[in-house]
CSV table of C-alpha atoms in Angstrom, one decimal:
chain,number,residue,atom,x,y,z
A,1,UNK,CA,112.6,72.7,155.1
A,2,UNK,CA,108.8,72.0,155.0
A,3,UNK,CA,107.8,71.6,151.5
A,4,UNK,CA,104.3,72.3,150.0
A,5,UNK,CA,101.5,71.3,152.8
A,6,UNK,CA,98.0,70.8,151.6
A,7,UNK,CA,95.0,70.1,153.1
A,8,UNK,CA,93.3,67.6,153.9
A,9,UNK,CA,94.9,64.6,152.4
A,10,UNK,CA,91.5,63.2,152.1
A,11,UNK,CA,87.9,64.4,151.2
A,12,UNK,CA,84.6,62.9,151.0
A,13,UNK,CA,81.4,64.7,150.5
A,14,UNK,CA,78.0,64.6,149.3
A,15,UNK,CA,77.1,66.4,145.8
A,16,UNK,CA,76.0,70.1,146.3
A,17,UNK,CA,78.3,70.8,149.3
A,18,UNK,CA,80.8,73.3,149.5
A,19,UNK,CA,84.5,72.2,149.2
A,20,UNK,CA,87.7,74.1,150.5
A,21,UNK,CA,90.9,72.9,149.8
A,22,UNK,CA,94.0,74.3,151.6
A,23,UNK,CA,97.5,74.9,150.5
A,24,UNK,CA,100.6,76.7,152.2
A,25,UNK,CA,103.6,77.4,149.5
A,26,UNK,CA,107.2,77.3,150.3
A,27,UNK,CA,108.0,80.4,152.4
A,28,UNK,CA,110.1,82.7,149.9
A,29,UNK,CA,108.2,81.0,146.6
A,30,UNK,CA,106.8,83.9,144.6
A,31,UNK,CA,104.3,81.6,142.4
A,32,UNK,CA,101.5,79.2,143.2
A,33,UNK,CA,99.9,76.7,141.0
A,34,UNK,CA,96.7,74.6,141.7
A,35,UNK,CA,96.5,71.3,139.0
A,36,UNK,CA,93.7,68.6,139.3
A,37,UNK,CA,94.7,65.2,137.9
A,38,UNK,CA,92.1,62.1,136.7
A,39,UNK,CA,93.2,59.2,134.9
A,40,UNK,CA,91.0,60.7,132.1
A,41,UNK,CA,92.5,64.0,131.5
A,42,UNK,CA,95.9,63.8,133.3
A,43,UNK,CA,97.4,66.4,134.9
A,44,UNK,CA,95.4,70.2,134.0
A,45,UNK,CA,96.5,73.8,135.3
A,46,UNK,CA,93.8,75.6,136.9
A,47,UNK,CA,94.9,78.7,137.8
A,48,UNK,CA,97.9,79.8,139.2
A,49,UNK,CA,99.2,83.3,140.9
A,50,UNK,CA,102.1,85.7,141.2
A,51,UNK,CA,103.0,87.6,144.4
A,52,UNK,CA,99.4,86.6,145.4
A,53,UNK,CA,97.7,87.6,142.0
A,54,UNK,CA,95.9,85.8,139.9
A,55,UNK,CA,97.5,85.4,136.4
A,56,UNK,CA,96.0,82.7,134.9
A,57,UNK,CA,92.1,81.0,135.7
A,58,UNK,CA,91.6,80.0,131.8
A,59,UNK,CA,91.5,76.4,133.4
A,60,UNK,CA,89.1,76.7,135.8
A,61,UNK,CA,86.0,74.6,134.6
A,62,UNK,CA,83.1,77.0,135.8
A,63,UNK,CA,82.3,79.4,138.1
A,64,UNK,CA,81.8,76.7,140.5
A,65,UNK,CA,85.3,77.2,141.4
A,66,UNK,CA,86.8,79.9,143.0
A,67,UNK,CA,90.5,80.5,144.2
A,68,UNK,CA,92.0,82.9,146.4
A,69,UNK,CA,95.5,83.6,147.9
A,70,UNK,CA,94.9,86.1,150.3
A,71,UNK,CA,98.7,86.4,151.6
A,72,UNK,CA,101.8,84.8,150.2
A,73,UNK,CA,101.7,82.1,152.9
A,74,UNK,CA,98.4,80.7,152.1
A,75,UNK,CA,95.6,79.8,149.0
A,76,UNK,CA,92.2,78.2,149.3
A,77,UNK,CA,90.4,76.2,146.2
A,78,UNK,CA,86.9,76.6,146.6
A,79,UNK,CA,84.2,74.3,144.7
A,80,UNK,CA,80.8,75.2,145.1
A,81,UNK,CA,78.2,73.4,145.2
A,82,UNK,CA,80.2,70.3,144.6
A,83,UNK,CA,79.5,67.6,141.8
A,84,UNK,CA,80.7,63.9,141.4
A,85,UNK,CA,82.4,65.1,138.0
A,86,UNK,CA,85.0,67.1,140.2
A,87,UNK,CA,86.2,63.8,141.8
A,88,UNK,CA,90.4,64.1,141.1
A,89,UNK,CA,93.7,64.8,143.0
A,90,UNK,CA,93.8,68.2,143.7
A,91,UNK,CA,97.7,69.5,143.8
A,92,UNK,CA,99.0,72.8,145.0
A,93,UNK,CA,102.6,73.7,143.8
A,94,UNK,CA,105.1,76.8,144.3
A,95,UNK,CA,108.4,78.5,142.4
A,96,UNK,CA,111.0,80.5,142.7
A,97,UNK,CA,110.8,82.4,140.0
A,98,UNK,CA,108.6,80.2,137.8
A,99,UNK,CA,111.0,77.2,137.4
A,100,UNK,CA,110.9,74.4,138.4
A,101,UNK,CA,107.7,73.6,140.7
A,102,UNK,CA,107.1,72.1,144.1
A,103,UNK,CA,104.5,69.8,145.1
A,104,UNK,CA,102.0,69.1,147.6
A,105,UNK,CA,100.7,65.6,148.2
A,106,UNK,CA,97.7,66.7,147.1
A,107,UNK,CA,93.7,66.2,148.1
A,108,UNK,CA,91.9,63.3,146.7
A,109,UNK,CA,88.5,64.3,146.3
A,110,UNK,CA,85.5,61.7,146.1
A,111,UNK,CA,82.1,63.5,145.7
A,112,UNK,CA,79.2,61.2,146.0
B,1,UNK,CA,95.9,71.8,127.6
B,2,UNK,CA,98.3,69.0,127.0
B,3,UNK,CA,101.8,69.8,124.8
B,4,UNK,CA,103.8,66.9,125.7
B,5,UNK,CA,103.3,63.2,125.0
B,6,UNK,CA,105.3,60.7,126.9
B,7,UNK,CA,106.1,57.3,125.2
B,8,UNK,CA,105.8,54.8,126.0
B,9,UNK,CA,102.9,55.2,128.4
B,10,UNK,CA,104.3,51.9,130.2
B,11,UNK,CA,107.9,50.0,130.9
B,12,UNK,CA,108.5,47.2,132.8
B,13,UNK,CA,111.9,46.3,133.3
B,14,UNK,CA,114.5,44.5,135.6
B,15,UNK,CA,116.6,46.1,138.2
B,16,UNK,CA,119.8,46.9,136.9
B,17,UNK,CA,118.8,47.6,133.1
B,18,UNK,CA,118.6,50.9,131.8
B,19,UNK,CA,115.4,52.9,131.3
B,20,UNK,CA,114.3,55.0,128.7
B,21,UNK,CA,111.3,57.6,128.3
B,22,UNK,CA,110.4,60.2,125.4
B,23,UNK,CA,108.5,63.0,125.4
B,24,UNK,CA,107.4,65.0,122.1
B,25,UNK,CA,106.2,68.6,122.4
B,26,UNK,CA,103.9,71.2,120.0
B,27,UNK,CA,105.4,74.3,119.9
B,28,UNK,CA,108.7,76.6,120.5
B,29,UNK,CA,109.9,76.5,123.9
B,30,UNK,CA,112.7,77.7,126.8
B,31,UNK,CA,112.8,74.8,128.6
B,32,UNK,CA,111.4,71.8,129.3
B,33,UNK,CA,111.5,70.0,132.6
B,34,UNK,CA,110.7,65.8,133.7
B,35,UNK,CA,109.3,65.3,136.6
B,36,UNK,CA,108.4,61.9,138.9
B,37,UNK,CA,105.3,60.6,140.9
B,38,UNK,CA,105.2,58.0,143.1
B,39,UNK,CA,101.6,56.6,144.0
B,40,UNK,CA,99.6,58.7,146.1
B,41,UNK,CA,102.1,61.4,146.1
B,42,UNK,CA,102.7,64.9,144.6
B,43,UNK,CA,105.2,65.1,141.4
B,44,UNK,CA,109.3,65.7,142.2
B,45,UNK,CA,111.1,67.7,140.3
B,46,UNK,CA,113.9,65.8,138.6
B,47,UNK,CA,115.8,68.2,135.5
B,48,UNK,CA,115.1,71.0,133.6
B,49,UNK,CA,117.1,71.8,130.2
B,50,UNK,CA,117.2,74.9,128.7
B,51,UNK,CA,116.2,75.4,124.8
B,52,UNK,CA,119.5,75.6,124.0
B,53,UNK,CA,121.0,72.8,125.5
B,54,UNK,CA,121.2,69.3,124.4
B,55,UNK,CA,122.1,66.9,127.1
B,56,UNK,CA,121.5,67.1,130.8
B,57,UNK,CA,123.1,64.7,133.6
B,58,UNK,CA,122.3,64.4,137.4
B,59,UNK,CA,123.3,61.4,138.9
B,60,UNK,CA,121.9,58.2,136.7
B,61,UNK,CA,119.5,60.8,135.2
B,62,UNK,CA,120.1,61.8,131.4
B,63,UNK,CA,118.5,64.0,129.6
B,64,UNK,CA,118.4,65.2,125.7
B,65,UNK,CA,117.0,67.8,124.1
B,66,UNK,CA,116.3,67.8,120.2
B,67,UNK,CA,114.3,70.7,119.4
B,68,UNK,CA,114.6,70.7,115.9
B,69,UNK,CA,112.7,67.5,116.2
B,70,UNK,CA,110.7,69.0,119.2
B,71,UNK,CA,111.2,65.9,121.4
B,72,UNK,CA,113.4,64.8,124.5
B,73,UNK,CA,114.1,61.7,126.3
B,74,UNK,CA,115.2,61.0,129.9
B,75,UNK,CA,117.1,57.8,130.6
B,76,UNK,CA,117.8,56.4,133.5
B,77,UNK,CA,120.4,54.0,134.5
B,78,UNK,CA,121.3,51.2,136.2
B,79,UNK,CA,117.6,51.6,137.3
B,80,UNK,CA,116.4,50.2,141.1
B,81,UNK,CA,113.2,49.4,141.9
B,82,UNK,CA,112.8,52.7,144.0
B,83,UNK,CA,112.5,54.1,140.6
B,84,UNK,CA,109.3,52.9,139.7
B,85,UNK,CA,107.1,55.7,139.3
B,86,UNK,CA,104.9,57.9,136.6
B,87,UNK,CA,107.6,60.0,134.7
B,88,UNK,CA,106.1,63.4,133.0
B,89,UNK,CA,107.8,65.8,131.0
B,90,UNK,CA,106.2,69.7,131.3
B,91,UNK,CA,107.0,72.7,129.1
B,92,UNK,CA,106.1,75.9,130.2
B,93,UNK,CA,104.8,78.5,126.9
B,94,UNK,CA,107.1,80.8,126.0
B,95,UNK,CA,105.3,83.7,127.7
B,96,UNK,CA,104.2,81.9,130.8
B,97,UNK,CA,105.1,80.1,133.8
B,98,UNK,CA,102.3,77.1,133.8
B,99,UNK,CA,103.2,73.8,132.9
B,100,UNK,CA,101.8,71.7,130.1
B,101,UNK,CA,102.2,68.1,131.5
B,102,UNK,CA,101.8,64.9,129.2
B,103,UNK,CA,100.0,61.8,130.4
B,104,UNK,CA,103.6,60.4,131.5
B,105,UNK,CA,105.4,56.8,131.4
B,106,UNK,CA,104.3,54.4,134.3
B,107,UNK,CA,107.7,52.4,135.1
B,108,UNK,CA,107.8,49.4,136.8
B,109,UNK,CA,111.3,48.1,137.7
B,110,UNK,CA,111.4,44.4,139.8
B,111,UNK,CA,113.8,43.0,141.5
Protein backbone atom coordinates (compact mmCIF):
# COMPACT_ATOMS: atom_id res chain seq x y z
CA UNK A 1 0.00 0.00 0.00
CA UNK A 2 1.24 3.59 -0.76
CA UNK A 3 1.92 5.35 2.32
CA UNK A 4 1.71 9.18 2.95
CA UNK A 5 3.12 11.04 -0.41
CA UNK A 6 4.18 14.60 -0.17
CA UNK A 7 5.24 17.00 -2.33
CA UNK A 8 7.96 18.11 -3.46
CA UNK A 9 10.73 16.44 -1.57
CA UNK A 10 12.62 19.54 -2.03
CA UNK A 11 12.00 23.40 -2.04
CA UNK A 12 13.95 26.36 -2.65
CA UNK A 13 12.67 29.88 -3.07
CA UNK A 14 13.33 33.38 -2.68
CA UNK A 15 11.70 35.43 0.41
CA UNK A 16 8.27 36.89 -0.38
CA UNK A 17 7.17 34.06 -2.80
CA UNK A 18 4.27 31.95 -2.44
CA UNK A 19 4.84 28.29 -1.18
CA UNK A 20 2.45 25.25 -1.65
CA UNK A 21 3.14 22.15 -0.16
CA UNK A 22 1.31 18.96 -1.17
CA UNK A 23 0.21 15.93 0.69
CA UNK A 24 -2.07 12.85 -0.17
CA UNK A 25 -3.21 10.78 3.10
CA UNK A 26 -3.61 7.08 3.25
CA UNK A 27 -6.90 6.21 1.30
CA UNK A 28 -9.38 5.27 4.25
CA UNK A 29 -7.45 7.57 7.05
CA UNK A 30 -10.01 9.83 8.52
CA UNK A 31 -7.34 12.41 10.08
CA UNK A 32 -4.54 14.56 8.71
CA UNK A 33 -1.82 16.26 10.47
CA UNK A 34 0.77 18.88 9.07
CA UNK A 35 4.09 19.20 11.67
CA UNK A 36 7.18 21.41 10.78
CA UNK A 37 10.38 20.33 12.44
CA UNK A 38 13.89 22.61 13.09
CA UNK A 39 16.57 21.58 15.16
CA UNK A 40 15.43 24.60 17.27
CA UNK A 41 11.99 23.79 18.10
CA UNK A 42 11.67 20.07 17.29
CA UNK A 43 8.79 18.62 16.06
CA UNK A 44 5.41 21.37 16.27
CA UNK A 45 1.62 20.54 15.21
CA UNK A 46 0.30 23.01 12.94
CA UNK A 47 -2.98 22.18 12.30
CA UNK A 48 -4.59 19.15 11.66
CA UNK A 49 -8.19 17.97 10.28
CA UNK A 50 -11.00 15.46 10.65
CA UNK A 51 -13.08 14.08 7.66
CA UNK A 52 -11.59 17.14 5.82
CA UNK A 53 -12.32 19.76 8.67
CA UNK A 54 -10.20 21.71 10.38
CA UNK A 55 -10.00 20.99 14.11
CA UNK A 56 -7.09 22.45 15.26
CA UNK A 57 -4.87 25.68 13.62
CA UNK A 58 -3.71 27.01 17.21
CA UNK A 59 -0.12 26.13 15.81
CA UNK A 60 -0.08 27.94 12.80
CA UNK A 61 2.49 30.91 13.32
CA UNK A 62 0.51 33.73 11.39
CA UNK A 63 -1.75 34.29 8.86
CA UNK A 64 0.87 33.76 6.53
CA UNK A 65 -0.11 30.23 6.45
CA UNK A 66 -3.02 28.81 5.27
CA UNK A 67 -4.22 25.08 4.95
CA UNK A 68 -6.85 23.39 3.15
CA UNK A 69 -8.10 19.80 2.54
CA UNK A 70 -10.50 20.18 -0.02
CA UNK A 71 -11.35 16.25 -0.35
CA UNK A 72 -10.21 13.40 1.82
CA UNK A 73 -7.58 12.47 -0.70
CA UNK A 74 -5.66 15.61 -0.72
CA UNK A 75 -4.40 18.86 1.55
CA UNK A 76 -2.28 21.87 0.52
CA UNK A 77 0.02 24.04 3.05
CA UNK A 78 0.17 27.35 1.79
CA UNK A 79 2.88 30.04 3.08
CA UNK A 80 2.48 33.29 1.82
CA UNK A 81 4.65 35.56 1.09
CA UNK A 82 7.45 33.34 2.28
CA UNK A 83 10.25 34.23 4.84
CA UNK A 84 13.72 32.66 5.62
CA UNK A 85 12.29 32.08 9.34
CA UNK A 86 9.88 29.29 7.78
CA UNK A 87 12.93 27.24 6.63
CA UNK A 88 12.08 23.50 8.28
CA UNK A 89 10.87 19.97 7.30
CA UNK A 90 7.48 20.17 6.55
CA UNK A 91 5.61 16.66 7.37
CA UNK A 92 2.11 15.56 6.49
CA UNK A 93 0.71 12.52 8.51
CA UNK A 94 -2.76 10.50 8.60
CA UNK A 95 -4.85 8.05 11.17
CA UNK A 96 -7.30 5.78 11.44
CA UNK A 97 -9.12 6.95 13.96
CA UNK A 98 -6.57 9.26 15.61
CA UNK A 99 -3.96 6.66 16.71
CA UNK A 100 -1.18 6.03 15.71
CA UNK A 101 0.09 8.43 12.77
CA UNK A 102 1.56 7.90 9.32
CA UNK A 103 4.23 9.84 7.77
CA UNK A 104 5.29 11.49 4.79
CA UNK A 105 8.93 12.05 3.95
CA UNK A 106 8.32 15.41 4.20
CA UNK A 107 9.39 18.89 2.32
CA UNK A 108 12.59 20.53 3.29
CA UNK A 109 12.07 24.01 2.86
CA UNK A 110 15.10 26.52 2.30
CA UNK A 111 13.83 30.17 1.82
CA UNK A 112 16.59 32.54 0.86
CA UNK B 1 3.83 22.68 22.62
CA UNK B 2 6.22 20.10 23.79
CA UNK B 3 4.91 17.45 26.82
CA UNK B 4 7.47 14.86 26.53
CA UNK B 5 11.24 14.96 27.15
CA UNK B 6 13.37 12.24 25.84
CA UNK B 7 16.66 11.34 27.80
CA UNK B 8 19.17 11.07 26.95
CA UNK B 9 19.14 13.28 23.92
CA UNK B 10 22.23 11.03 22.56
CA UNK B 11 23.49 7.10 22.87
CA UNK B 12 26.20 5.65 21.26
CA UNK B 13 26.58 2.14 21.55
CA UNK B 14 27.89 -1.16 20.07
CA UNK B 15 25.94 -3.56 17.97
CA UNK B 16 24.69 -6.18 20.00
CA UNK B 17 24.18 -4.20 23.47
CA UNK B 18 20.97 -3.23 24.56
CA UNK B 19 19.50 0.33 24.27
CA UNK B 20 17.64 2.34 26.47
CA UNK B 21 15.48 5.62 26.00
CA UNK B 22 13.09 7.58 28.53
CA UNK B 23 10.65 9.82 28.05
CA UNK B 24 8.95 12.05 30.89
CA UNK B 25 5.51 13.60 30.24
CA UNK B 26 3.30 16.85 31.96
CA UNK B 27 0.00 15.87 32.34
CA UNK B 28 -2.69 12.92 32.49
CA UNK B 29 -2.87 10.92 29.48
CA UNK B 30 -4.48 7.73 27.36
CA UNK B 31 -1.71 6.74 25.75
CA UNK B 32 1.48 7.45 24.77
CA UNK B 33 3.18 6.28 21.64
CA UNK B 34 7.45 6.07 20.45
CA UNK B 35 8.13 6.66 17.28
CA UNK B 36 11.56 6.51 14.94
CA UNK B 37 13.26 8.77 12.28
CA UNK B 38 15.85 7.91 10.20
CA UNK B 39 17.71 10.93 8.47
CA UNK B 40 15.95 12.59 5.88
CA UNK B 41 12.91 10.65 6.37
CA UNK B 42 9.38 10.99 7.96
CA UNK B 43 8.84 9.39 11.63
CA UNK B 44 7.67 5.37 11.86
CA UNK B 45 5.43 4.39 14.08
CA UNK B 46 6.91 1.82 16.54
CA UNK B 47 4.29 1.09 19.88
CA UNK B 48 1.65 2.69 21.50
CA UNK B 49 0.63 1.78 25.25
CA UNK B 50 -2.43 2.45 26.70
CA UNK B 51 -2.70 4.50 30.17
CA UNK B 52 -3.44 1.55 31.82
CA UNK B 53 -0.93 -0.65 30.72
CA UNK B 54 2.51 -1.08 31.99
CA UNK B 55 4.69 -2.95 29.64
CA UNK B 56 4.55 -3.35 25.89
CA UNK B 57 6.69 -5.92 23.68
CA UNK B 58 7.04 -6.14 19.78
CA UNK B 59 9.86 -7.92 18.66
CA UNK B 60 13.21 -6.44 20.47
CA UNK B 61 10.98 -3.46 21.27
CA UNK B 62 10.03 -2.94 25.10
CA UNK B 63 8.11 -0.65 26.39
CA UNK B 64 7.01 0.64 30.16
CA UNK B 65 4.65 2.79 31.25
CA UNK B 66 4.79 4.36 34.87
CA UNK B 67 2.26 6.94 35.11
CA UNK B 68 2.27 7.56 38.58
CA UNK B 69 5.73 8.75 37.87
CA UNK B 70 4.46 10.19 34.43
CA UNK B 71 7.49 8.67 32.49
CA UNK B 72 8.12 5.63 30.11
CA UNK B 73 11.06 4.12 28.55
CA UNK B 74 11.61 2.03 25.39
CA UNK B 75 14.45 -0.41 25.25
CA UNK B 76 15.72 -2.02 22.56
CA UNK B 77 17.65 -5.15 22.35
CA UNK B 78 20.25 -6.81 20.93
CA UNK B 79 20.38 -3.45 19.03
CA UNK B 80 21.86 -3.45 15.08
CA UNK B 81 23.15 -0.74 13.46
CA UNK B 82 19.89 -0.39 11.34
CA UNK B 83 18.61 0.98 14.50
CA UNK B 84 20.32 3.99 14.58
CA UNK B 85 17.90 6.64 14.34
CA UNK B 86 16.08 9.73 16.37
CA UNK B 87 13.67 8.01 18.89
CA UNK B 88 10.55 10.32 20.08
CA UNK B 89 7.93 9.53 22.39
CA UNK B 90 4.26 11.62 21.59
CA UNK B 91 1.26 11.86 23.79
CA UNK B 92 -1.78 12.89 22.44
CA UNK B 93 -4.09 15.38 25.27
CA UNK B 94 -6.78 13.67 26.66
CA UNK B 95 -9.38 15.44 24.55
CA UNK B 96 -7.47 15.47 21.31
CA UNK B 97 -5.85 13.55 18.64
CA UNK B 98 -2.44 15.86 18.01
CA UNK B 99 0.69 14.72 19.23
CA UNK B 100 2.96 16.45 21.56
CA UNK B 101 6.45 15.15 20.46
CA UNK B 102 9.70 15.64 22.65
CA UNK B 103 13.04 16.58 21.15
CA UNK B 104 13.87 12.64 20.98
CA UNK B 105 17.14 10.41 21.60
CA UNK B 106 19.68 10.41 18.55
CA UNK B 107 21.14 6.61 18.66
CA UNK B 108 24.01 5.70 17.11
CA UNK B 109 24.80 1.93 17.13
CA UNK B 110 28.44 0.72 15.17
CA UNK B 111 29.36 -2.19 14.21
Amino acid sequence: DAGVIQSPRHEVTEMGQEVTLRCKPISGHDYLFWYRQTMMRGLELLIYFNNNVPIDDSGMPEDRFSAKMPNASFSTLKIQPSEPRDSAVYFCASSFAGESQHFGDGTRLSIL
Amino acid sequence: SQQGEEDPQALSIQEGENATMNCSYKTSINNLQWYRQNSGRGLVHLILIRSNEREKHSGRLRVTLDTSKKSSSLLITASRAADTASYFCATPPNSGYALNFGKGTSLLVTP
